XYZ file of C-alpha atoms in Angstrom:
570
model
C 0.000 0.000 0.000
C 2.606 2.305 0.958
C 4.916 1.961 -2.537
C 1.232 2.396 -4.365
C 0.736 6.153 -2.617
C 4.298 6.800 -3.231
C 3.840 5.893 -7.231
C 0.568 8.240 -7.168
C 2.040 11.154 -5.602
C 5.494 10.884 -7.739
C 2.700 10.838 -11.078
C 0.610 13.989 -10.150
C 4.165 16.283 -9.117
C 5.198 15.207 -12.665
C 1.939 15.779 -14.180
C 1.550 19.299 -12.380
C 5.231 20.236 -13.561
C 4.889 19.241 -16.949
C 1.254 21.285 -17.046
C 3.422 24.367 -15.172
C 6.050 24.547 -17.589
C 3.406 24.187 -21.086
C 1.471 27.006 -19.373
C 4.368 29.281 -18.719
C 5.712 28.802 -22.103
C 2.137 29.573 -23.660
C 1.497 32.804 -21.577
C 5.250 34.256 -22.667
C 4.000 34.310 -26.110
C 0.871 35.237 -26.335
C 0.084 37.473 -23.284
C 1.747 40.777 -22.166
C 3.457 41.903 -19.149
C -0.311 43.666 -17.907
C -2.073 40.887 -18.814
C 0.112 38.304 -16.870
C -1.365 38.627 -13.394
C -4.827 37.954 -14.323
C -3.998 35.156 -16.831
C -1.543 33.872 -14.085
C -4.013 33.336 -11.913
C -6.464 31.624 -14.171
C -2.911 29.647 -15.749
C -2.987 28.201 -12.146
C -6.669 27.807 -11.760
C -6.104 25.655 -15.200
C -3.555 23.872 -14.018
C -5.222 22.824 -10.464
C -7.575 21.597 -12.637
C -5.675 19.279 -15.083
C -3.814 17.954 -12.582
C -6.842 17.408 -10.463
C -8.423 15.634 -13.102
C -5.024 13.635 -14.163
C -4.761 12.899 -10.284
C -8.991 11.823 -9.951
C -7.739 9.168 -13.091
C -4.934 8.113 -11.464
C -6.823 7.965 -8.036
C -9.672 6.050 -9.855
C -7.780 3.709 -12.309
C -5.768 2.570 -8.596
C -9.431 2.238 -6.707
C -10.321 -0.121 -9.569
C -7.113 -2.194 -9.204
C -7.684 -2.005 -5.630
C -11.439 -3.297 -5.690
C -10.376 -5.731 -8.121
C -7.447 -7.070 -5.574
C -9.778 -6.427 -2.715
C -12.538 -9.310 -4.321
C -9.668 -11.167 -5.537
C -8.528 -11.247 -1.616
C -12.392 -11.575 -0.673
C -12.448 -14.700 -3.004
C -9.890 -16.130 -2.275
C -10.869 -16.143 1.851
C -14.450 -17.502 0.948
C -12.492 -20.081 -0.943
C -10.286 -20.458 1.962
C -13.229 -20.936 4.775
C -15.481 -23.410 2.209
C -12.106 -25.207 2.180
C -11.462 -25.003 6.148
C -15.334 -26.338 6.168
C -14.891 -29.091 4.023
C -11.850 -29.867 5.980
C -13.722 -29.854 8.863
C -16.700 -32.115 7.647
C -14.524 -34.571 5.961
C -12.094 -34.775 9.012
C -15.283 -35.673 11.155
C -17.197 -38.093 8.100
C -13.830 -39.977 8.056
C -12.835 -40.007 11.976
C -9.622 -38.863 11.254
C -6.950 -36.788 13.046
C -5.338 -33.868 10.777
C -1.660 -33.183 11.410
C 0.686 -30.446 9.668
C 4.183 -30.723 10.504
C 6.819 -27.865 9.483
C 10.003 -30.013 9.800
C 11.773 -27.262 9.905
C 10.895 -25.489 12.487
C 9.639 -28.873 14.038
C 6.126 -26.991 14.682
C 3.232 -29.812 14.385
C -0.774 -28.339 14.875
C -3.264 -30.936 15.231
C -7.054 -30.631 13.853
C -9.900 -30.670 16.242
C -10.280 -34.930 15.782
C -7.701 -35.512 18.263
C -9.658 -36.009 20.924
C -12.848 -36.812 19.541
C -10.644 -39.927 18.435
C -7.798 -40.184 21.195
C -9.530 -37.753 23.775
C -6.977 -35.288 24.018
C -8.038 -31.769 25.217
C -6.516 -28.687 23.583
C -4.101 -28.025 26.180
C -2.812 -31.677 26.411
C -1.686 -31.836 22.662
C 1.954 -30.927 22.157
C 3.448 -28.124 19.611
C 6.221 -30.412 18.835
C 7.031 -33.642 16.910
C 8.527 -35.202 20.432
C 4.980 -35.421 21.397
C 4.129 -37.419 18.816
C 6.595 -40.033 18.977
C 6.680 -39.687 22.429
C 2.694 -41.750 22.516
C 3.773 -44.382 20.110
C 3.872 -47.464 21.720
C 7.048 -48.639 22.760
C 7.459 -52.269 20.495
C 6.396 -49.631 17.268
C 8.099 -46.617 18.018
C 12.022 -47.352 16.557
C 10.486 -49.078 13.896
C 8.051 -46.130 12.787
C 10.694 -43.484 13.340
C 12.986 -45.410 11.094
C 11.271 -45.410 8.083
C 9.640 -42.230 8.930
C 12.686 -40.328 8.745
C 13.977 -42.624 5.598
C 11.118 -41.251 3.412
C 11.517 -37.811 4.431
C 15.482 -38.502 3.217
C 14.178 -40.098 0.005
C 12.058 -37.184 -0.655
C 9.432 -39.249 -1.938
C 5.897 -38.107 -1.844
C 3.543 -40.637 -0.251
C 3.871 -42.115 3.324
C 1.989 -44.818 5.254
C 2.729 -46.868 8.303
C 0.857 -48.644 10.985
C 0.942 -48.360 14.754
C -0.303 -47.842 18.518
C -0.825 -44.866 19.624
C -1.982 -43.708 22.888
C -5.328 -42.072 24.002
C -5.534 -39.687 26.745
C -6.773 -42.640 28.815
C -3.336 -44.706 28.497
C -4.556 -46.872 26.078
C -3.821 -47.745 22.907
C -5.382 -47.975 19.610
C -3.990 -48.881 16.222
C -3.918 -45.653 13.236
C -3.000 -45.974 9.731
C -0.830 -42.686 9.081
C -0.428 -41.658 5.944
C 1.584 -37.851 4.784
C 2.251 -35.673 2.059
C 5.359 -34.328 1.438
C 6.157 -30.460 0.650
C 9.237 -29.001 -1.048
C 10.790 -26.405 -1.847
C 11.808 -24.884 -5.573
C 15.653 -26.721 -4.239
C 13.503 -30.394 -3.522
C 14.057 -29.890 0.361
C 11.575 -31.245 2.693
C 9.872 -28.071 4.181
C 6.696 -29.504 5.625
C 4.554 -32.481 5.479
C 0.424 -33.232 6.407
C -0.827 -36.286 7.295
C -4.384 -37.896 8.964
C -4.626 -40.645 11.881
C -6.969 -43.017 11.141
C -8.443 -45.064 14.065
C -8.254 -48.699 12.349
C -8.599 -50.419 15.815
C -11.653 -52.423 14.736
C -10.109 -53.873 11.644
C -7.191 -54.300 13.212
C -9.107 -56.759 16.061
C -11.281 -58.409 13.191
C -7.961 -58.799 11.301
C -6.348 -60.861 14.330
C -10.171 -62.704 15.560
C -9.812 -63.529 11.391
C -6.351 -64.735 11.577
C -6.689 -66.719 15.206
C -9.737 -68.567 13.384
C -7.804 -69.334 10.613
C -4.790 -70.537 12.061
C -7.299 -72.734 14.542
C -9.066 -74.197 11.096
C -5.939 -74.998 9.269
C -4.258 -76.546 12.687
C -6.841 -78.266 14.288
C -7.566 -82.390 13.768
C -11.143 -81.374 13.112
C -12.106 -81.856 9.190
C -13.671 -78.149 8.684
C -15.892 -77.978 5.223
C -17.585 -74.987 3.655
C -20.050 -75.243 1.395
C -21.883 -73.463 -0.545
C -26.438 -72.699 0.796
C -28.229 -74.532 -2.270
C -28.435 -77.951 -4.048
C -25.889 -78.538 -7.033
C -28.082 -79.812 -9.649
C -29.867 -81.842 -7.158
C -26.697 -83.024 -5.374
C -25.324 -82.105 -1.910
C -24.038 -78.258 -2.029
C -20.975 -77.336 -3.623
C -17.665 -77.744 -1.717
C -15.968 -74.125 -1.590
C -13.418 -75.044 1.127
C -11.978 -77.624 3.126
C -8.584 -77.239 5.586
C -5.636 -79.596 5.584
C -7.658 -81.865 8.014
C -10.235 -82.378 5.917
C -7.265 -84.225 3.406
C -5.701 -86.156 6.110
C -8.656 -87.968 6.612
C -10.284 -88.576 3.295
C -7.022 -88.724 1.198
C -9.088 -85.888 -0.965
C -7.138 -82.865 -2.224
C -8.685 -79.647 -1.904
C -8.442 -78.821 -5.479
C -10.314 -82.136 -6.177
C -13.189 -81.495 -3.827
C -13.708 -77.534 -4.274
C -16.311 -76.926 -6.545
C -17.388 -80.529 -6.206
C -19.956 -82.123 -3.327
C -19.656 -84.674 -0.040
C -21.350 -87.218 -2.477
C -17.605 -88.331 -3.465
C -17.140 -89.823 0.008
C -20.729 -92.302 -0.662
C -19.957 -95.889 -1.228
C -21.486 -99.521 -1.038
C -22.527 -99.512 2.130
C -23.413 -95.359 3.531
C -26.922 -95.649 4.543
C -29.402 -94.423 2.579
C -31.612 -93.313 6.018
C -29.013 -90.746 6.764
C -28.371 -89.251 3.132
C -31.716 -88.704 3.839
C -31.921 -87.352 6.673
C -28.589 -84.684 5.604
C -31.215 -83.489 2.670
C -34.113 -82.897 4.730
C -31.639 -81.166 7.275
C -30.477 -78.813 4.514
C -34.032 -78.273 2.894
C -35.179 -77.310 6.788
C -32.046 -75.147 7.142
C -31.162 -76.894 10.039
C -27.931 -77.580 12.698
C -27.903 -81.356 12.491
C -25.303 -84.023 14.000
C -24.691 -87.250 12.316
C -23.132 -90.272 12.052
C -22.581 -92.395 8.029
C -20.317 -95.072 6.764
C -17.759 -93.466 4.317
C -15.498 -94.026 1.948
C -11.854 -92.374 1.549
C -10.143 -91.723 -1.630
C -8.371 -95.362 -1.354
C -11.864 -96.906 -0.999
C -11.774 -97.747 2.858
C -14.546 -97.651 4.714
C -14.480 -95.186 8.027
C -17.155 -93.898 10.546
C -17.565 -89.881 10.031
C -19.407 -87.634 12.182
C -20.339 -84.198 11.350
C -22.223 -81.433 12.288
C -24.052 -79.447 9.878
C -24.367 -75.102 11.093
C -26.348 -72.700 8.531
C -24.501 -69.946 8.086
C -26.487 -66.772 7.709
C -25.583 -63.451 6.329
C -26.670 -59.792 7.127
C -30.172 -60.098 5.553
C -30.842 -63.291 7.783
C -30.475 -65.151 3.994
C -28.823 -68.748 4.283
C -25.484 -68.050 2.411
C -23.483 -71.277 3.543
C -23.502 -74.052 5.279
C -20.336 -75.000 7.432
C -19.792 -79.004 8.411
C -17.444 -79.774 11.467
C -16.347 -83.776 10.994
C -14.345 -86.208 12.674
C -13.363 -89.576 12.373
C -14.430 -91.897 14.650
C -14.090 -95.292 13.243
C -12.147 -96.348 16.347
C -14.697 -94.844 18.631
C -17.511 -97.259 17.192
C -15.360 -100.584 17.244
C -14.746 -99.936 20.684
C -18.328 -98.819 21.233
C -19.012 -102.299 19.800
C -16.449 -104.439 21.170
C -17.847 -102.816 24.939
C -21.607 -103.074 24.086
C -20.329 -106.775 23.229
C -18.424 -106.755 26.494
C -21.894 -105.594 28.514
C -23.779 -108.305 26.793
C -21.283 -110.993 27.880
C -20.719 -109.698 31.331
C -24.924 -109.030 31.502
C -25.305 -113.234 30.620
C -22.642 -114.249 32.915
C -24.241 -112.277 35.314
C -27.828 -114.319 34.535
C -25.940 -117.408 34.967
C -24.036 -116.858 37.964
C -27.062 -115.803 39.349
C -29.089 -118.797 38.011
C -26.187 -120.711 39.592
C -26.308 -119.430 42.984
C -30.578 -120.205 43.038
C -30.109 -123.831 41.787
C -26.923 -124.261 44.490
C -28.534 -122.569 47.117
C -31.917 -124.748 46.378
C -30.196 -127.572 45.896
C -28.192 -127.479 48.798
C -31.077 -126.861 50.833
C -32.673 -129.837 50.936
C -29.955 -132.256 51.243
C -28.551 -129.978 54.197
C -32.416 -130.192 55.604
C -31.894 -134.086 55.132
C -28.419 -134.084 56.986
C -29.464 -132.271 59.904
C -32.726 -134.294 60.501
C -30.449 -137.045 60.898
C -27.997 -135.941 62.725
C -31.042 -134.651 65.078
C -31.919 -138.345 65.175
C -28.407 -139.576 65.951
C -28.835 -137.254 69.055
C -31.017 -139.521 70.860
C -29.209 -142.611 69.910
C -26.031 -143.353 72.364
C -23.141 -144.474 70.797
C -20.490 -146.291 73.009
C -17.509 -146.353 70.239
C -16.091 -143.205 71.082
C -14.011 -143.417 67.752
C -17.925 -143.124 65.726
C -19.420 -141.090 68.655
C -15.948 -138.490 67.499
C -16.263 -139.251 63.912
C -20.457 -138.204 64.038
C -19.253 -134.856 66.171
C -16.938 -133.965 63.436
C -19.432 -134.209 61.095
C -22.216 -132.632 63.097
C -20.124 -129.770 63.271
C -19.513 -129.515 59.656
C -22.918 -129.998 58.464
C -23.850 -126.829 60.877
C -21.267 -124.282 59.203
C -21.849 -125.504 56.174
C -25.721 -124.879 56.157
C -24.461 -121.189 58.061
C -22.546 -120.643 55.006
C -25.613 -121.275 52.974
C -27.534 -119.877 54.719
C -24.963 -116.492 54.620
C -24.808 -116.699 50.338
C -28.445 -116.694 51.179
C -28.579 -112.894 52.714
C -25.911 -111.492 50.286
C -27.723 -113.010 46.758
C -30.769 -111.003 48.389
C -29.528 -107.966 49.235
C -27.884 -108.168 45.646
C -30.462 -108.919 43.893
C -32.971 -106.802 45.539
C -31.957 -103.279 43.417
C -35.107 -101.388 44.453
C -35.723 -101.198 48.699
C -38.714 -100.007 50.370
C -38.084 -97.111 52.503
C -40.027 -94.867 55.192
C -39.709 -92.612 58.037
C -38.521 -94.693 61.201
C -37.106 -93.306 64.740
C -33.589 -93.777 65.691
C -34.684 -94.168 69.246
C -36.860 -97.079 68.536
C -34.485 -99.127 66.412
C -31.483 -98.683 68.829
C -33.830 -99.853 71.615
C -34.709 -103.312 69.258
C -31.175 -103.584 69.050
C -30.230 -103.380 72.644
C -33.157 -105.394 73.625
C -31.785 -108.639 70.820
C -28.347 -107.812 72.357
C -29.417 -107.672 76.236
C -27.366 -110.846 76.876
C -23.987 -109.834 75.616
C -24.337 -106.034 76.926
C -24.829 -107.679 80.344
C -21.699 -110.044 80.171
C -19.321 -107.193 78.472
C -20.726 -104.215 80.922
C -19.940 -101.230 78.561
C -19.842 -97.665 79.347
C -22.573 -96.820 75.786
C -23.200 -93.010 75.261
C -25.583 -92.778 72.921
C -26.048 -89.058 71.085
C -29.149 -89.488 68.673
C -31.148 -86.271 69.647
C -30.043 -84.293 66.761
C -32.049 -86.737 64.489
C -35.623 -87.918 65.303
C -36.219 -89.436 61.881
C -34.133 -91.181 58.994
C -35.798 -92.232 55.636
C -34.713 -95.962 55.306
C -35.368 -99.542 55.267
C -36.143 -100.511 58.901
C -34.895 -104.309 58.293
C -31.180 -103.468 56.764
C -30.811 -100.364 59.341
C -31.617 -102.471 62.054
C -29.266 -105.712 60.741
C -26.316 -102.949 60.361
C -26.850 -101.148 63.845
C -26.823 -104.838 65.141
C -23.438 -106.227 62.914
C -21.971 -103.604 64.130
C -22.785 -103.073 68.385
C -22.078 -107.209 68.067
C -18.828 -106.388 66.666
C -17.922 -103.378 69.322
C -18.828 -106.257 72.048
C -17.049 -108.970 70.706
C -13.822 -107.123 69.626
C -12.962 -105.455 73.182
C -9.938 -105.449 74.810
C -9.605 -106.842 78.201
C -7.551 -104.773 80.117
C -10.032 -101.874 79.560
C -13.418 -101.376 80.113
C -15.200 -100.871 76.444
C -16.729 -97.697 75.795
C -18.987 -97.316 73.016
C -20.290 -93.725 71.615
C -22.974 -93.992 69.155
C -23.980 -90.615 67.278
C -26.069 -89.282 64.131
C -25.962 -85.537 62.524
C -27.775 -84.234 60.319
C -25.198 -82.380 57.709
C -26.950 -80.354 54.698
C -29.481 -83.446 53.194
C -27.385 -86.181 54.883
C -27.246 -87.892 58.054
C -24.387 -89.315 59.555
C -24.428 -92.431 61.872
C -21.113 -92.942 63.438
C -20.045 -96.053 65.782
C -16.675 -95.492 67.820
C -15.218 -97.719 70.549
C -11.739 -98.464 72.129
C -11.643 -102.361 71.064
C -8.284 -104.047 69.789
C -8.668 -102.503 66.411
C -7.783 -103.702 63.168
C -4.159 -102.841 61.365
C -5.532 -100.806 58.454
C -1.537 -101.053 56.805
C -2.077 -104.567 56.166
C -6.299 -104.919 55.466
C -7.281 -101.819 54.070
C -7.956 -102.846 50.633
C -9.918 -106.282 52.235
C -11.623 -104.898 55.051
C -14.766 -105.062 54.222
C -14.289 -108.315 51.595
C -16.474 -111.196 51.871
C -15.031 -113.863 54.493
C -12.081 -111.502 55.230
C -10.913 -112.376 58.792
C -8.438 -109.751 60.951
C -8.877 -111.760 64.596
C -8.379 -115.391 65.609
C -11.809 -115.748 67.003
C -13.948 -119.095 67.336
C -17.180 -117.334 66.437
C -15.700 -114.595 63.700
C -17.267 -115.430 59.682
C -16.073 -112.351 58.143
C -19.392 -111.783 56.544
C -20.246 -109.301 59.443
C -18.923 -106.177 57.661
C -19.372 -107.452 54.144
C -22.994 -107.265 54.699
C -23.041 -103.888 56.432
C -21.350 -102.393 53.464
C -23.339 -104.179 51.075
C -27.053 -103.189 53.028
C -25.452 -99.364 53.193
C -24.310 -99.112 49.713
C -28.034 -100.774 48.620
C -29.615 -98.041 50.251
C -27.844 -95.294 48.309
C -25.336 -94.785 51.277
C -21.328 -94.685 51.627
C -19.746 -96.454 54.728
C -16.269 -95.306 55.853
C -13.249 -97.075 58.338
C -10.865 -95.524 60.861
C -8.875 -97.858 63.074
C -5.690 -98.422 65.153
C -4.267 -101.599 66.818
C -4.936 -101.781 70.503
C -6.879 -97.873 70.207
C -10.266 -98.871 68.793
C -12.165 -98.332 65.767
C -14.267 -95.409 64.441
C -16.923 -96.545 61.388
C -19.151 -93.531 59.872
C -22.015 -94.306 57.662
C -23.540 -91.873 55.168
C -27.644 -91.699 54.158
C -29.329 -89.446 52.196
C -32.258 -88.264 53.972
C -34.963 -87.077 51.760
């Protein structure tokens, strides 16, 4: 502005000189000395006027140039503001952060999506590049730096990298940066404008995408895609299988894309279950199944399979995706055990038929025995080599028909799967018990604490309950030691929807070390007593365990013995 007033004033002094000097000149020749005054003053008048008017052109040619700069300027701000608008809206359509770095000076400004992206206030941002390397993440710092700096060397013009940078909350999200580079008229870098884009969601889909993909190519698991509709009446098309899927059939993928599961039919898949895999896909379906198939050598294998309908954003079927495995070794051994069962189920029959005919047949000849040995009784025999010979066998005959008469007790409590319960009182069954036991209780003198009052009622069956309770007080009486008195603690808690009956006493014990795995075996004795079987706690365990209950041991030589049984109590 200042050289334009300088140019206009130089142009009117010439102007007004150049008009002085062609007035003077005119008024020496044609005017006289008298005359001069007058026509001096109206030379002047003259020339105030030309030069007015040559400085009004001047003044009015510059006011044009000056309105015409002045809407050039105008335009050119409009143009500047639409663009600082569009700027704006495309910044927010595309969720990207604006940056303009003047490498030079090392000056960065940051546009407004910095924190609607990372959450950055105004004042948090920094002026400086060192801010912005300073929230890369650590592992991708060096690495982005490096090849930052190498394409600002190479002077190229396009830039991109990937990365983690860090939100005003400390964490992290992943940006695709990509710059600009300005130069100078020499080609040196001068400044250069990039955007942040937030790619964090890709970037999770891309690794979710790549974690299932290295899962379907690595797992055992045949994995088959196909394709939502029949192929000319066939089974869909095949559009992908992983390497599983070849391991098992012997099938390349190139040989079963674009074909159907058909190729894995032979002589002897079942017809029911092709079947049943088109009405599946015609009812769109999930569907698990078993068939007989065939691989590409022509031996026969069991395949399983589930078939999932895959649909797409519309809720149309687009695929349908088949997980299979081989278990051909699974159903052999699901056929050698159901085999097994069947065996083990007859042998079962038969031992069982066994054990009625012995025990029936045995029976009666024992019945026979004993009558006669009843009648040898009253007969007196004077050859005391018979009268010892007929004791001997008296004696045998008797344990003998005990021992039947045991196998008896256990084939029924076996055999009898489903037991009558009810509601019966603690109190009264312990008092049946001491009242069968009076005898021995008398000879043996115990010290008995009995601690019952916590439970008035236990669903059971009131026959095995009261042949346990009795097995085991007989027991406590018979195994005592005799240089203590025996003392006997009976007690029952009720714990959540259990009761527990527990029978302690201070006995000889038994050596668990030795018996533990035999202890409560079937003719398993642990003391040289006349009168001890060994069925005793055979047939507590099994009347426990037939009512749905768990029976337990604790016992030290010369200490005593603690046994706790276990009842659901509904």
């Amino acid at each position: 502005m200042k050289n334009k007033t300088t140019q206009t004033t130089t142009i009117y002094i010439i102007i007004a000189s150049i008009s002085a000097v062609f007035l003077y000149k005119i008024t020496s020749l044609y005017f006289k000395q008298e005359d001069y005054l007058i026509f001096n003053l109206f030379k002047d008048f003259i020339l105030i006027l030309l030069t007015g008017f040559a400085f009004r052109y001047v003044l009015s040619k510059n006011e044009r140039r000056n309105k015409t700069i002045f809407e050039r300027l105008e335009n050119t701000n409009n143009e500047i503001k639409e663009s600082n608008q569009k700027y704006d809206i495309v910044s927010k359509a595309t969720s990207d952060t604006i940056w303009d770095w003047k490498i030079q000076e090392d000056k960065m400004i940051w546009s407004k999506g910095i924190k609607a992206v990372f959450g950055y206030e105004e004042d948090q941002v920094g002026d400086s590049s060192s801010w912005w390397f300073g929230n890369i993440h650590p592992e991708d710092s060096i690495k982005m730096s490096i090849k930052l700096y190498s394409f600002i060397e190479q002077k190229t013009e396009k830039w991109q990298d990937e990365y983690r940078f860090k939100c005003a909350d400390d964490t992290y999200k992943y940006v695709l940066d990509r710059g600009f580079l300005l130069k100078d008229e020499n080609g040196k870098a001068i400044r250069m404008i990039g955007a942040l884009q937030d790619i964090t969601k890709q970037k999770e889909e891309e690794l979710r995408l790549k974690l299932l993909e290295t899962v379907i190519l690595q797992t055992r698991e045949s994995i088959v895609i196909t394709e939502a509709n029949f192929n000319k009446n066939l089974l869909p098309k095949v559009i992908y299988v992983n390497p599983a899927f070849t391991q098992m059939t012997g099938y390349k993928s190139e040989e079963i894309i674009n074909n159907s599961l058909s190729i894995l039919r032979g002589p002897n898949t079942d017809i029911n279950v092709l079947k049943r895999i088109l009405e599946t896909i015609k009812n769109k379906e999930e569907g698990l199944l078993e068939i007989k198939s065939y691989r590409k050598d022509k031996t026969e294998f069991w395949l399983r399979f589930t078939m999932i309908p895959i649909y797409n954003a519309e809720q149309e079927l687009s695929h349908w995706v088949s997980i299979q495995r081989d278990v051909t070794e699974e159903k052999n051994q699901e056929k050698e055990k159901e085999q097994l069962i069947k065996e083990l189920t007859q042998n079962n029959k038969d031992l069982k038929q066994f054990s009625y005919i012995t025990s029936h047949n045995l029976r009666a000849p024992m019945s026979n025995l004993t009558g006669l040995l009843n009648l040898i009784e009253d007969i007196e025999i004077e050859d005391s080599e018979l009268k010892e010979i007929i004791d001997g066998f008296n004696k045998s005959t008797h344990l003998l028909n005990e021992t039947i008469e045991d196998l008896t007790k256990v084939m029924i409590i076996k055999d009898n799967i489903a037991i009558e319960t009810e509601n019966i009182s603690l109190k009264d069954i312990f008092e049946n018990v001491f009242n069968q036991l009076t005898t021995q209780i008398e000879l043996s003198k115990p010290i008995l604490k009995l601690d019952i009052e916590h439970v008035n009622l236990l669903n059971t069956n009131k026959a095995y309950l009261e042949s346990i309770l009795l097995n085991l007080l007989t027991n406590s009486l018979k195994y005592r030691a005799n240089n203590r008195v025996l003392r006997i603690t009976i007690a029952a808690h009720q714990v959540d929807d259990t009761i527990q009956l527990s029978f302690k006493d201070n006995g000889i014990g038994i050596d668990l070390d030795k018996n533990k795995d035999k202890i409560f075996g079937l003719y398993q004795r642990f003391h040289d007593y006349p009168d001890s079987k060994g069925l005793g706690l055979y047939l507590v365990k099994s009347q426990v365990e037939a009512m749905k209950g768990t029976i337990s041991i604790e016992s030290q030589v010369n200490k005593g013995t603690t046994i706790t049984i276990t009842f659901k109590n509904k």
